[in-house]
Short mmCIF file of C-alpha atoms in Angstrom, two decimals:
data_model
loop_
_atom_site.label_atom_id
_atom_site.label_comp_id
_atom_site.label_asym_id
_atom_site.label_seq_id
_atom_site.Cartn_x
_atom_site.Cartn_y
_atom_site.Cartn_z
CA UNK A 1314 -26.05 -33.99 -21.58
CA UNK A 1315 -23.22 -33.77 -24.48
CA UNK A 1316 -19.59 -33.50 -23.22
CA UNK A 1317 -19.37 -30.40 -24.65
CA UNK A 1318 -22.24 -28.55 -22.88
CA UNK A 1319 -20.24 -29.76 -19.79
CA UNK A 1320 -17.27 -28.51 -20.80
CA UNK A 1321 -18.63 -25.51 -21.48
CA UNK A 1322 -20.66 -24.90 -18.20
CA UNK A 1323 -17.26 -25.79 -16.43
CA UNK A 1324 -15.72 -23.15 -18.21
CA UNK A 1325 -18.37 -20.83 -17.64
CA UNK A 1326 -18.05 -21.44 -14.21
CA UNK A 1327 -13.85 -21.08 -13.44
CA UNK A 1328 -14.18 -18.09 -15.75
CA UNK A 1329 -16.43 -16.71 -12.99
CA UNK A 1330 -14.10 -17.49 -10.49
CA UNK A 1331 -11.12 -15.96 -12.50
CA UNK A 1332 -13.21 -12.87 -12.74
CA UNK A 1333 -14.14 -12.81 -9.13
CA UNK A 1334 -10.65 -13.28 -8.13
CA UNK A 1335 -10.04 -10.13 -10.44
CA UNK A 1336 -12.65 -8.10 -9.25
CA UNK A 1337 -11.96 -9.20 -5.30
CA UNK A 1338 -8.82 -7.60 -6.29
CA UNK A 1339 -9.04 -4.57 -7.45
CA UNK A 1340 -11.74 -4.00 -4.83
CA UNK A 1341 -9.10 -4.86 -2.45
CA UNK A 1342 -6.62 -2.67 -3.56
CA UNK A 1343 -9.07 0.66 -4.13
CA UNK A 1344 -7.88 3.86 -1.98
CA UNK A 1345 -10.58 4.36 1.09
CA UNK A 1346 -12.81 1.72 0.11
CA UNK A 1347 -14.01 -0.78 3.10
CA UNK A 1348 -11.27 1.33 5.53
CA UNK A 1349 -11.86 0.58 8.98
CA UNK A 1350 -9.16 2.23 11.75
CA UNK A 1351 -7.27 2.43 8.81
CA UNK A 1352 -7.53 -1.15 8.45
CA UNK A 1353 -8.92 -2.84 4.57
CA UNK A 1354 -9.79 -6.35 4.70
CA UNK A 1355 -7.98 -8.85 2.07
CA UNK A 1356 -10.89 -10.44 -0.04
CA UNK A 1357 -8.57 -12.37 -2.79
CA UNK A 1358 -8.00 -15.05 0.00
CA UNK A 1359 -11.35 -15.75 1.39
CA UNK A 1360 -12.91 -15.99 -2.64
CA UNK A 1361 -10.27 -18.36 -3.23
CA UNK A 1362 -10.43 -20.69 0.44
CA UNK A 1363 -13.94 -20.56 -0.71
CA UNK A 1364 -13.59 -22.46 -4.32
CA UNK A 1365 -11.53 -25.29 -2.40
CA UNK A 1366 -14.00 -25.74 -0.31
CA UNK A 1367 -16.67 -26.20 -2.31
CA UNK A 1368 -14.92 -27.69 -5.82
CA UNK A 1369 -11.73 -29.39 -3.83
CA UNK A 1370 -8.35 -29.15 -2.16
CA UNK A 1371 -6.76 -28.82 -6.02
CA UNK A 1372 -8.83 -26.47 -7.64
CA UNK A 1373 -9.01 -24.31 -4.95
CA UNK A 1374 -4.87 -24.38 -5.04
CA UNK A 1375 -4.40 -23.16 -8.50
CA UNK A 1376 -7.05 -20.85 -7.97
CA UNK A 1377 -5.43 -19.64 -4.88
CA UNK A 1378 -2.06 -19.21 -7.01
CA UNK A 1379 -3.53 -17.08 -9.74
CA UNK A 1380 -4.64 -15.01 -6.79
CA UNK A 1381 -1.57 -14.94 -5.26
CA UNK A 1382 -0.02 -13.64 -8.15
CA UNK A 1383 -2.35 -10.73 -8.12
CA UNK A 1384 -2.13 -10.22 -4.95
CA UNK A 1385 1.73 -9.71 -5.33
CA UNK A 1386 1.51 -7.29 -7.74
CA UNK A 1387 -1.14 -5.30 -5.96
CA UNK A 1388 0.99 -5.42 -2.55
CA UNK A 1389 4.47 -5.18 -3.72
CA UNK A 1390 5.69 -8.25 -2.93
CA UNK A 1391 8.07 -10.36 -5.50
CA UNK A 1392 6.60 -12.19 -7.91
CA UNK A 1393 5.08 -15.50 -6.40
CA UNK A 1394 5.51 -15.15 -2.81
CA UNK A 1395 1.64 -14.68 -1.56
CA UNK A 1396 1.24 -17.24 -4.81
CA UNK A 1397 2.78 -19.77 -3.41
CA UNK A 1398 1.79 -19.36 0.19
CA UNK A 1399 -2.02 -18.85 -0.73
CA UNK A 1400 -1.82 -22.13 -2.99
CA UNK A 1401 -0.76 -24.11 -0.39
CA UNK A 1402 -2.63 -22.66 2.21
CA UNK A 1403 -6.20 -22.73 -0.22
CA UNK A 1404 -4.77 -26.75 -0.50
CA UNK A 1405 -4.64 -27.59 2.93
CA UNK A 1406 -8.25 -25.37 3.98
CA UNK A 1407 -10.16 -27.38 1.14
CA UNK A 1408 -8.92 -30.26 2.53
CA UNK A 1409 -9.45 -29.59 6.07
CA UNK A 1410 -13.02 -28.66 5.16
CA UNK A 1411 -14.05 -31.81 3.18
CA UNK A 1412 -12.62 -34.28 6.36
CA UNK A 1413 -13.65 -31.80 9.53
CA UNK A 1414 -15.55 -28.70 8.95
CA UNK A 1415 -19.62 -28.26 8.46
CA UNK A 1416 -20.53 -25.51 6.15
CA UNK A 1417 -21.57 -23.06 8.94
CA UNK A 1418 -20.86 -19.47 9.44
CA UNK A 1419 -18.67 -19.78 12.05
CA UNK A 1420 -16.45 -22.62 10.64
CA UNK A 1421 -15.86 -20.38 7.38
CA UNK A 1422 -14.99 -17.27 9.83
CA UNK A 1423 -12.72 -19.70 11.53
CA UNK A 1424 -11.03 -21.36 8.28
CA UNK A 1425 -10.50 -17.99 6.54
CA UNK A 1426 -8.69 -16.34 9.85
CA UNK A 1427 -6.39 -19.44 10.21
CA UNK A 1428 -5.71 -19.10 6.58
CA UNK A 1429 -4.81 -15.51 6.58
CA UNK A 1430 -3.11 -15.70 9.96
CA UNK A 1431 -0.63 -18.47 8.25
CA UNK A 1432 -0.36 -16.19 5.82
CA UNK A 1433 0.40 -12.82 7.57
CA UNK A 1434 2.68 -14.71 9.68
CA UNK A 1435 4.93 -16.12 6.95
CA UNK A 1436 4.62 -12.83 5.35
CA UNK A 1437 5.64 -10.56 8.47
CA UNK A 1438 8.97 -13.08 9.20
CA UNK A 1439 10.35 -12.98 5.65
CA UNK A 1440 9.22 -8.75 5.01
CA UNK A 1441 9.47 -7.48 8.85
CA UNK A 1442 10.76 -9.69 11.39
CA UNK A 1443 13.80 -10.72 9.21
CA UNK A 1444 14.85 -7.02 8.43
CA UNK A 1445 15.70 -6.51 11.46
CA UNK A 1446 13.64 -3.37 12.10
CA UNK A 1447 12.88 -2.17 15.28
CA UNK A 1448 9.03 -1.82 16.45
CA UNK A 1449 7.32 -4.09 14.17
CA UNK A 1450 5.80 -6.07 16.84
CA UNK A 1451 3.31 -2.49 16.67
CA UNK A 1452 2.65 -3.21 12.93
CA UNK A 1453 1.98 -6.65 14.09
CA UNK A 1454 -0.37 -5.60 16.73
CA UNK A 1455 -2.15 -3.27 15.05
CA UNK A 1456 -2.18 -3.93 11.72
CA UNK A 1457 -2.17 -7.55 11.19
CA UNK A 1458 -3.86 -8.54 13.65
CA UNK A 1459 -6.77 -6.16 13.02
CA UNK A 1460 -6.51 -7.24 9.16
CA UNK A 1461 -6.76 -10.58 9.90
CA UNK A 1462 -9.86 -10.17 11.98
CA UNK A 1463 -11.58 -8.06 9.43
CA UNK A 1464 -11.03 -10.40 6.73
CA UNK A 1465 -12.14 -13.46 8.78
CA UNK A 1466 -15.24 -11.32 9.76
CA UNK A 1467 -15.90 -10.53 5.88
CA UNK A 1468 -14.97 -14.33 4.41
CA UNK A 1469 -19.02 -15.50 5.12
CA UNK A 1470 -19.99 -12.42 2.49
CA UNK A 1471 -17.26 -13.67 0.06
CA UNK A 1472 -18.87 -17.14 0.76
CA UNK A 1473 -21.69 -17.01 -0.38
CA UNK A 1474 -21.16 -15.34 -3.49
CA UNK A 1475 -19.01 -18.13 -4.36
CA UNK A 1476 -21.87 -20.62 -3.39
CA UNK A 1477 -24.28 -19.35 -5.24
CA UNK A 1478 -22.09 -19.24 -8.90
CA UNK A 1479 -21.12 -23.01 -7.29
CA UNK A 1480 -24.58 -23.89 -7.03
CA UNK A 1481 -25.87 -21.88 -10.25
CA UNK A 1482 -23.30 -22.84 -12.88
CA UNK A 1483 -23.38 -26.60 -12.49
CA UNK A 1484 -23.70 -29.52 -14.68
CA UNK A 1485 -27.37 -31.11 -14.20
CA UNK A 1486 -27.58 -35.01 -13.58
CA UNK B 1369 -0.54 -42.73 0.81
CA UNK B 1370 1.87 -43.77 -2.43
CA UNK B 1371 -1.29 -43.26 -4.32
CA UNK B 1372 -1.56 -39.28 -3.43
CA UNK B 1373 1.73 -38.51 -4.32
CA UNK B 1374 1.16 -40.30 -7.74
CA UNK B 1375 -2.25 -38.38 -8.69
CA UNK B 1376 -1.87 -36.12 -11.34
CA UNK B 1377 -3.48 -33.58 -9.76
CA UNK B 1378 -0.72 -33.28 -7.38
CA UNK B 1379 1.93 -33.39 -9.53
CA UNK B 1380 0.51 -30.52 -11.56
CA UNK B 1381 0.58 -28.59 -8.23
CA UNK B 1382 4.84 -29.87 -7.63
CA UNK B 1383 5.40 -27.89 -11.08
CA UNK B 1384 3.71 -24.52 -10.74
CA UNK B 1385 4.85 -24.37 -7.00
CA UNK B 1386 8.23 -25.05 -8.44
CA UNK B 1387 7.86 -22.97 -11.02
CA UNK B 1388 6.55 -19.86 -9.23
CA UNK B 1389 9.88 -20.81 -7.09
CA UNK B 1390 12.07 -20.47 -9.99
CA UNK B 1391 10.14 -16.91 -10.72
CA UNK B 1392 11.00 -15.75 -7.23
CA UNK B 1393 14.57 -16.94 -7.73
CA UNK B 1394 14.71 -15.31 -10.97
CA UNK B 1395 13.10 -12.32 -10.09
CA UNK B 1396 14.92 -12.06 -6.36
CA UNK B 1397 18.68 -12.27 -8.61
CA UNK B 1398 17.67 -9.39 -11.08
CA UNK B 1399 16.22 -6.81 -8.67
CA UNK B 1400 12.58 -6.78 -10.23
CA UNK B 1401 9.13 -7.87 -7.81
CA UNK B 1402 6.92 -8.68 -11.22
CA UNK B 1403 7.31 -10.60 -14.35
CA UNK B 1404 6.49 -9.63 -17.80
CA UNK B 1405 2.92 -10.88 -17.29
CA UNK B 1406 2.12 -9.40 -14.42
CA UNK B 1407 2.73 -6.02 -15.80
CA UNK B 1408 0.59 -7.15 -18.75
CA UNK B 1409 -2.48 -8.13 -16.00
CA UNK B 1410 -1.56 -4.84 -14.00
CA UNK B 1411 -1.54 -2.61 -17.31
CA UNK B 1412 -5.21 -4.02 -18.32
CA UNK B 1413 -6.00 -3.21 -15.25
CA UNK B 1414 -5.38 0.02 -14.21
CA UNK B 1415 -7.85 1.52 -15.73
CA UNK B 1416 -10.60 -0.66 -13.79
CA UNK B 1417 -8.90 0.64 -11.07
CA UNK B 1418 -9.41 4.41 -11.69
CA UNK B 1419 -12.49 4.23 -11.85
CA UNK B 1420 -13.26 2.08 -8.67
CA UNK B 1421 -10.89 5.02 -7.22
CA UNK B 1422 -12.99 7.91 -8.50
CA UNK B 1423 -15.88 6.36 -7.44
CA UNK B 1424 -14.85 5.34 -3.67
CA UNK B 1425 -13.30 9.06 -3.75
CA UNK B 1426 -17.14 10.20 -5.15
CA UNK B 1427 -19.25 8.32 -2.69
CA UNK B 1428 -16.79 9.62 0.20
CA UNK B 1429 -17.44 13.12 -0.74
CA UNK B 1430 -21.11 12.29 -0.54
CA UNK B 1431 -21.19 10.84 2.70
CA UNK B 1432 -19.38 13.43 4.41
CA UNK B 1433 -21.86 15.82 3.14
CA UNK B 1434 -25.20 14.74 3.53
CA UNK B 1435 -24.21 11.92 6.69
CA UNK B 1436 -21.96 13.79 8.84
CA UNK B 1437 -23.85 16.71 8.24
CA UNK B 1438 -23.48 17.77 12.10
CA UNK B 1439 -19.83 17.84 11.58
CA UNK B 1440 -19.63 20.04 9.20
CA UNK B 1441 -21.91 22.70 11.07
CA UNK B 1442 -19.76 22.51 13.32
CA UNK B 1443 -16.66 22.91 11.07
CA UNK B 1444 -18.48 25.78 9.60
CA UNK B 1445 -18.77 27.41 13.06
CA UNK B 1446 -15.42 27.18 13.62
CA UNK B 1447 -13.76 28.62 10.60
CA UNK B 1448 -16.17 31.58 11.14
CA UNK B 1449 -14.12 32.50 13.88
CA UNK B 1450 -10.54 31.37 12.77
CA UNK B 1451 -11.69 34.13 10.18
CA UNK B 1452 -12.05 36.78 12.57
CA UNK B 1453 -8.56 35.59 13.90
CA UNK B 1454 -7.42 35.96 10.22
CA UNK B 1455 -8.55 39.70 10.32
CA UNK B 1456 -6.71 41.07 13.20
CA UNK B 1457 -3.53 39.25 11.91
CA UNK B 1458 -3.81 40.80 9.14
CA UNK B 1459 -3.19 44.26 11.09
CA UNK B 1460 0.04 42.43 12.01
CA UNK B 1461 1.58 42.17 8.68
CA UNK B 1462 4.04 44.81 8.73
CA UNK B 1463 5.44 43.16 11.75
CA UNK B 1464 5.92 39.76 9.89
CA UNK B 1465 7.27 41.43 6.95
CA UNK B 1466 10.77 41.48 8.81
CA UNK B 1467 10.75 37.73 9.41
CA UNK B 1468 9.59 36.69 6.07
CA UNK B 1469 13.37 37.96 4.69
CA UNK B 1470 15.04 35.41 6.75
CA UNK B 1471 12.97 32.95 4.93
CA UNK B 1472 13.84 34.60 1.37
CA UNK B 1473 17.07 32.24 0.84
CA UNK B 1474 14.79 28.86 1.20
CA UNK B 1475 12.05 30.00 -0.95
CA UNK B 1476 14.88 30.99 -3.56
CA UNK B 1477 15.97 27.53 -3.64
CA UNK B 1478 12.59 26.69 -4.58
CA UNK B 1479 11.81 29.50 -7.18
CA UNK B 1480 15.48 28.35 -8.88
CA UNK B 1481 13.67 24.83 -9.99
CA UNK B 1482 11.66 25.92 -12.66
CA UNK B 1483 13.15 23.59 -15.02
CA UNK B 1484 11.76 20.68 -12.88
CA UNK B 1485 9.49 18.20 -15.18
CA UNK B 1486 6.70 17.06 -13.44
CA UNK B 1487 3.72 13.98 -14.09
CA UNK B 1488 0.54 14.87 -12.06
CA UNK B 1489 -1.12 11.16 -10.74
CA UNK B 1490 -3.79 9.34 -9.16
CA UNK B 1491 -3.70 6.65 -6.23
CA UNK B 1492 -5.44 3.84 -7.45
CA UNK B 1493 -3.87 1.38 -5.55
CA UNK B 1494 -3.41 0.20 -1.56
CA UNK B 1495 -3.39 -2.65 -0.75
CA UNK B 1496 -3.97 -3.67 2.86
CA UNK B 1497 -0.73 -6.03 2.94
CA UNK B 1498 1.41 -3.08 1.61
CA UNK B 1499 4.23 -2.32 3.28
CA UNK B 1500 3.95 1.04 5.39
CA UNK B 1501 1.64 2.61 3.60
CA UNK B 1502 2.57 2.30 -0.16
CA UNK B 1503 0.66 3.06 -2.77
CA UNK B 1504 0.41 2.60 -7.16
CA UNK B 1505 0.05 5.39 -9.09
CA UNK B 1506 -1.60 5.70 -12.64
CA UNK B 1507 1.30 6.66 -14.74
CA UNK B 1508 4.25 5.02 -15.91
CA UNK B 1509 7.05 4.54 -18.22
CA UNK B 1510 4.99 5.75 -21.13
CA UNK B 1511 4.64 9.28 -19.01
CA UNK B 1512 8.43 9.67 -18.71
CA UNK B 1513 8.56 8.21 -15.30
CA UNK B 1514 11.32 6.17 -14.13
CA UNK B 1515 12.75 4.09 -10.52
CA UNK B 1516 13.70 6.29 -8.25
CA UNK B 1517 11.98 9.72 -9.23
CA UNK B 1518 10.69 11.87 -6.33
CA UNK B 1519 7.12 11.48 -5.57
CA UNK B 1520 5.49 14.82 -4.39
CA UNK B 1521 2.75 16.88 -3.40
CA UNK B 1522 2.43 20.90 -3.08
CA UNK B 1523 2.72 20.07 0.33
CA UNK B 1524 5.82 18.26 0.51
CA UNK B 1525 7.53 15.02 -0.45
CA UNK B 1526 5.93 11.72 -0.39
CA UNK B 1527 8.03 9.06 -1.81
CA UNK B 1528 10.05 8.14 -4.56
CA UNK B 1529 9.34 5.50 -7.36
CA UNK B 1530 10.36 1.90 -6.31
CA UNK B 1531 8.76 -0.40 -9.89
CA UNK B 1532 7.62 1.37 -13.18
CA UNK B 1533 5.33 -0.37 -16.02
CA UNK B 1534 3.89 0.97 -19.01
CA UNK B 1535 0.78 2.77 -17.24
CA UNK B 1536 1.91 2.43 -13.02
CA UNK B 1537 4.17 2.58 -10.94
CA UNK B 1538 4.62 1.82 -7.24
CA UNK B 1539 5.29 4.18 -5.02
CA UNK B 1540 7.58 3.48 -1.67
CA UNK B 1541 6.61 5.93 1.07
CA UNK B 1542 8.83 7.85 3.47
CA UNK B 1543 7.54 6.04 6.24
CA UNK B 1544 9.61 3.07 4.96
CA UNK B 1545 12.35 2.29 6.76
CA UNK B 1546 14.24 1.37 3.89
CA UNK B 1547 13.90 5.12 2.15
CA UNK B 1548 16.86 7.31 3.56
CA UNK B 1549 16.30 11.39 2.75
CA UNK B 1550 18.99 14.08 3.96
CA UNK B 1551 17.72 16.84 5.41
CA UNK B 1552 17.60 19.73 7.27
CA UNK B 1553 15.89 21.38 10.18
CA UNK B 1554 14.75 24.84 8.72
CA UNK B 1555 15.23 27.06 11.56
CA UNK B 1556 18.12 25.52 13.37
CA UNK B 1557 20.18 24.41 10.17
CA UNK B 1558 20.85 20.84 11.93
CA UNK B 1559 21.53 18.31 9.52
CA UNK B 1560 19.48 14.83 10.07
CA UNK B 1561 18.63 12.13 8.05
CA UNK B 1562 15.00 11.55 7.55
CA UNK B 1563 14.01 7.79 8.29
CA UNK B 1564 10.33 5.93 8.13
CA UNK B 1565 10.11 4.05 11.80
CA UNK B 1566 8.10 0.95 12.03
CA UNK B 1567 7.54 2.51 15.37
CA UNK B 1568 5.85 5.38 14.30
CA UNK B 1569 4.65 4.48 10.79
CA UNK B 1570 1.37 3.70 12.70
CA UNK B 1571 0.75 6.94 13.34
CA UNK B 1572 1.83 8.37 10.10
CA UNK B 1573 5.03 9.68 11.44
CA UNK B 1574 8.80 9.08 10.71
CA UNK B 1575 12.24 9.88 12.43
CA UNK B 1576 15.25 12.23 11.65
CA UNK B 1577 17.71 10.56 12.96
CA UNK B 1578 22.38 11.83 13.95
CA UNK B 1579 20.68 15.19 15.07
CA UNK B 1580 23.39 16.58 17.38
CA UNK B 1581 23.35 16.17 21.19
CA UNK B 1582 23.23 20.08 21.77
CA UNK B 1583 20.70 20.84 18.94
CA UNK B 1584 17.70 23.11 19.48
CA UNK B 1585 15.44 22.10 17.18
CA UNK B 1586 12.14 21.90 18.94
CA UNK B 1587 7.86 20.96 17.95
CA UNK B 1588 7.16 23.13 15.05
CA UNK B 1589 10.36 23.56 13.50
CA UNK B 1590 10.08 22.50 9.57
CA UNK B 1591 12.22 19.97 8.02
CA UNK B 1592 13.28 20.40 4.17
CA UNK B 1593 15.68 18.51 2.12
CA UNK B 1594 18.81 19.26 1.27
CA UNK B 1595 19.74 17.48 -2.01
CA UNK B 1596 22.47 15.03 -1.27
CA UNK B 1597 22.33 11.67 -1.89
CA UNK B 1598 21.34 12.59 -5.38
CA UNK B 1599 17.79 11.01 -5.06
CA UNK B 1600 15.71 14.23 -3.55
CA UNK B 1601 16.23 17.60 -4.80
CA UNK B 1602 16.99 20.37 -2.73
CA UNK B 1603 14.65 22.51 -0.69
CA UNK B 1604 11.59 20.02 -0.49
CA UNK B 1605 9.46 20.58 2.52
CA UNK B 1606 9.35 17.00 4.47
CA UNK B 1607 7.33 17.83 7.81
CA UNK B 1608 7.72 18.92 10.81
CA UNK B 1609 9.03 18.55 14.21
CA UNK B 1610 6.42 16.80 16.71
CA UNK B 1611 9.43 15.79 19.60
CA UNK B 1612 12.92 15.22 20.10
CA UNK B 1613 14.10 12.25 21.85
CA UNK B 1614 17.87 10.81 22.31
CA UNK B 1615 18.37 8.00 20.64
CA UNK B 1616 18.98 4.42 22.19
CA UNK B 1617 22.85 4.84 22.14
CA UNK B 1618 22.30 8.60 23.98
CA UNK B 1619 25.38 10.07 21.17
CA UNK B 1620 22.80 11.67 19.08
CA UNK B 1621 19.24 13.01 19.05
CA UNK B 1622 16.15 11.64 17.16
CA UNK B 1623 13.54 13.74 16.17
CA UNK B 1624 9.86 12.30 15.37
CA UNK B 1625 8.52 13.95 12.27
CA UNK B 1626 4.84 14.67 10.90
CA UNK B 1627 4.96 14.43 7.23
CA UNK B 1628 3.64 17.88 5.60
CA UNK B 1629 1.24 15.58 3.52
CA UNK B 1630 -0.84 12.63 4.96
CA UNK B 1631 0.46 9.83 3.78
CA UNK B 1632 -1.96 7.40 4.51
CA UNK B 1633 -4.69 8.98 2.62
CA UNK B 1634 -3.00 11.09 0.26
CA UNK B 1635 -5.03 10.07 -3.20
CA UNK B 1636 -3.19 12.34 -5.85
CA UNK B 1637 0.84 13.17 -6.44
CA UNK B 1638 3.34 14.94 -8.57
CA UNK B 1639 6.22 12.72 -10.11
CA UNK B 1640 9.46 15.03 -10.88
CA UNK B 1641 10.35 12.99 -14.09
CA UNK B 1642 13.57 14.78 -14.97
CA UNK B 1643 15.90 15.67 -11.59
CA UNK B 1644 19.23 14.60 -11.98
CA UNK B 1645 21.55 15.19 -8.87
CA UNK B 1646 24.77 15.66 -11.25
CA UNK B 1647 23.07 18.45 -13.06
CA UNK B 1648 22.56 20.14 -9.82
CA UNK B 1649 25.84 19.50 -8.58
CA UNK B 1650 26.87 20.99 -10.97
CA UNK B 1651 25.56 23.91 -10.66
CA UNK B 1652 26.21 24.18 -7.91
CA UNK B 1653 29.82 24.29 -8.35
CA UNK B 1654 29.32 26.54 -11.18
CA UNK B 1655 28.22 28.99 -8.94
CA UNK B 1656 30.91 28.35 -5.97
CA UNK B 1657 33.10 29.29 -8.98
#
């Protein structure tokens, strides 16, 4: 196979991981859809955690910032803050895969919560704790929390559409 | 170990972690939460998102009609009789009459706005890491909207604009702690400033907060705005009274509020695009005059 038919199925393939990451999103961000308790799962992160573990730590980071960035924009954050905190985070849960973790259902439920949780933590010291507000441990309790378990409960969906464009779009030896 | 930090790879990932640091600098010094791109990426997308909204909105409609079918018998059932309710009360009107004059002054303030410009939007956007319930909206600068313009409903006030771009803007609720409203409580005329509560934003509520010691305000009473601060106009309902506790120092009273509109689900708004709290002031002291 010429280098440019690889070059081109690589680029088919990130582009369907950019769009993903779009689509995850806006899906994300759409008024009533996948409410819970008044709870919405986050489904940028597991796409992402999901693309470092399957194409590596690095990929899976600058993926990870790209959908940070959207993720900023969609949640009123500033500019790069769940970017750089998802980057590093997709870095160190591609890595942690390749070296410890099997490629069962569990172990992706498990890898996506931890991720988020880092996540949500950071997140709720620098935009609740550190305010100074009173009663945030409540949105802690029951919003986080129940966020972070309905996104760790959705990641194996997220998974496996990510697999399959992983195992679809791929250069053949 | 020397190797890893001298893969390319990872020094790629030193410069746009860097960089994205210098954006957050950047963007923390000048007051703004998104670059020039991400409005570009937001822009191109709103319209994606409209439609995902009109369809969640569609397919919501659809399953509370044909799924929770039951429900809505029994809905049915029961505003056959608040009907018959409605027709005795009706007998009573002459009765009310009398009390709807004490109420003429408030709904004057109202009917004296006419020159308010408003922008009628859509929620397209909630994201579940948004801070106490806020929400993006499908207009923007291009519509005449601008930071800080009220965010309403017929109901009663929502918000007020915290970003703009070219076709959204984000709206900050008033269960955020950081949004401050002055207002009144209709029937006892006890000023109060309105206050979201990470407390109570759970339940959709918020606080009005320096109510006197000896006030009388009591569940049920209605809370409206009263225009200073410059930011809300004058005369918007807010909610109403659900309790009144003292506060934690015991030298003033705190009232818990139920919005008029439901924040959490609220899925379409009114910008006013053109209040200006000098214009009203002066007025107002046109009229003092």
């Amino acid at each position: 196979m010429d280098l440019r038919k690889i070059q081109l199925i690589t680029a088919t393939k990130w582009l369907c991981y950019v769009l993903l990451v779009f689509f995850a999103s806006i899906l994300q961000g759409t008024p009533g859809l996948f409410v819970l308790f008044s709870v919405k799962p986050v489904l940028i992160l597991p796409v992402c955690v999901a693309v470092s573990a399957l194409e590596g730590e690095y990929e899976g980071a600058f993926l990870g910032a790209f959908g940070g960035l959207l993720w900023d924009l969609s949640a009123g954050r500033i500019a790069g803050f769940f970017a750089i905190l998802t980057a590093i985070t997709c870095y160190y849960t591609g890595y942690l895969f390749k070296m410890y973790f099997r490629e069962t259902r569990a172990n992706i439920m498990l890898l996506n919560a931890g991720a988020i949780t880092v996540i949500f933590m950071a997140d709720f010291l620098f935009s609740y704790l550190l305010q100074d507000i009173p009663g945030v441990v409540n949105i802690l309790i029951f919003q986080i929390f129940p966020t972070i378990l309905y996104t760790a409960l959705v990641s194996p969906i997220l998974f496996r559409v990510v697999r399959k464009i992983h195992r679809k779009i791929k250069v053949k030896e | 170990m020397k190797k890893f930090f001298q893969t390319t790879k990872f020094k790629i990932l030193v410069v746009i972690l860097v960089a994205f640091a210098g954006v957050m600098t950047y963007l923390g010094a000048s007051g703004k939460l998104s670059t020039v791109l991400q409005e570009v990426v937001m822009a191109i997308t709103v319209p994606v998102r409209k439609v995902t909204s009109l369809f969640t909105g569609g397919l919501e409609e659809f399953v509370n009609k044909y799924v929770f079918i039951d429900d809505i018998i029994a809905e049915n059932e029961a505003l056959q009789e608040e009907n018959e309710e409605l027709r005795a009360q009706l007998l009573e009107l002459d009765e009310y009459r009398a009390k709807i004059e004490m109420y003429e002054e408030e709904l004057q303030i109202q009917e004296e706005n006419p020159t308010f410009e408003t922008v009628s939007a859509s929620v397209i956007d909630r994201d579940p890491a948004a801070k106490y319930y806020s929400f993006t909206i499908d207009k923007g600068e291009r519509n005449g909207i601008q930071v800080a313009d009220v965010v309403i409903t017929p109901s009663g006030v929502v918000g007020r604009v915290a970003e703009v771009g070219p076709n959204y803007a984000k709206v900050v609720t008033i269960l955020d702690p950081s949004v401050y409203i002055s207002c009144i409580v209709s029937r006892t005329r006890d000023n109060g400033m309105l206050q979201g509560s990470a407390e109570y934003s759970l339940d959709g509520f918020c606080t009005l907060t320096l109510l006197p010691r000896e006030t009388i305000a009591t569940q049920g009473d209605d809370v409206i705005t009263t225009g200073n601060g410059g930011v809300f106009p004058k005369g918007l309902s807010v909610g109403v009274v659900q309790e009144v506790i003292p506060d934690s120092s015991g030298k003033s009273m705190v009232a818990v509020i139920e919005p008029s509109v439901d924040i959490q689900s609220v899925r379409t708004v009114v910008v006013i695009t053109n209040y200006k709290a000098y214009e009203e002031a002066d007025n107002n002291s046109v009229e003092t005059d």
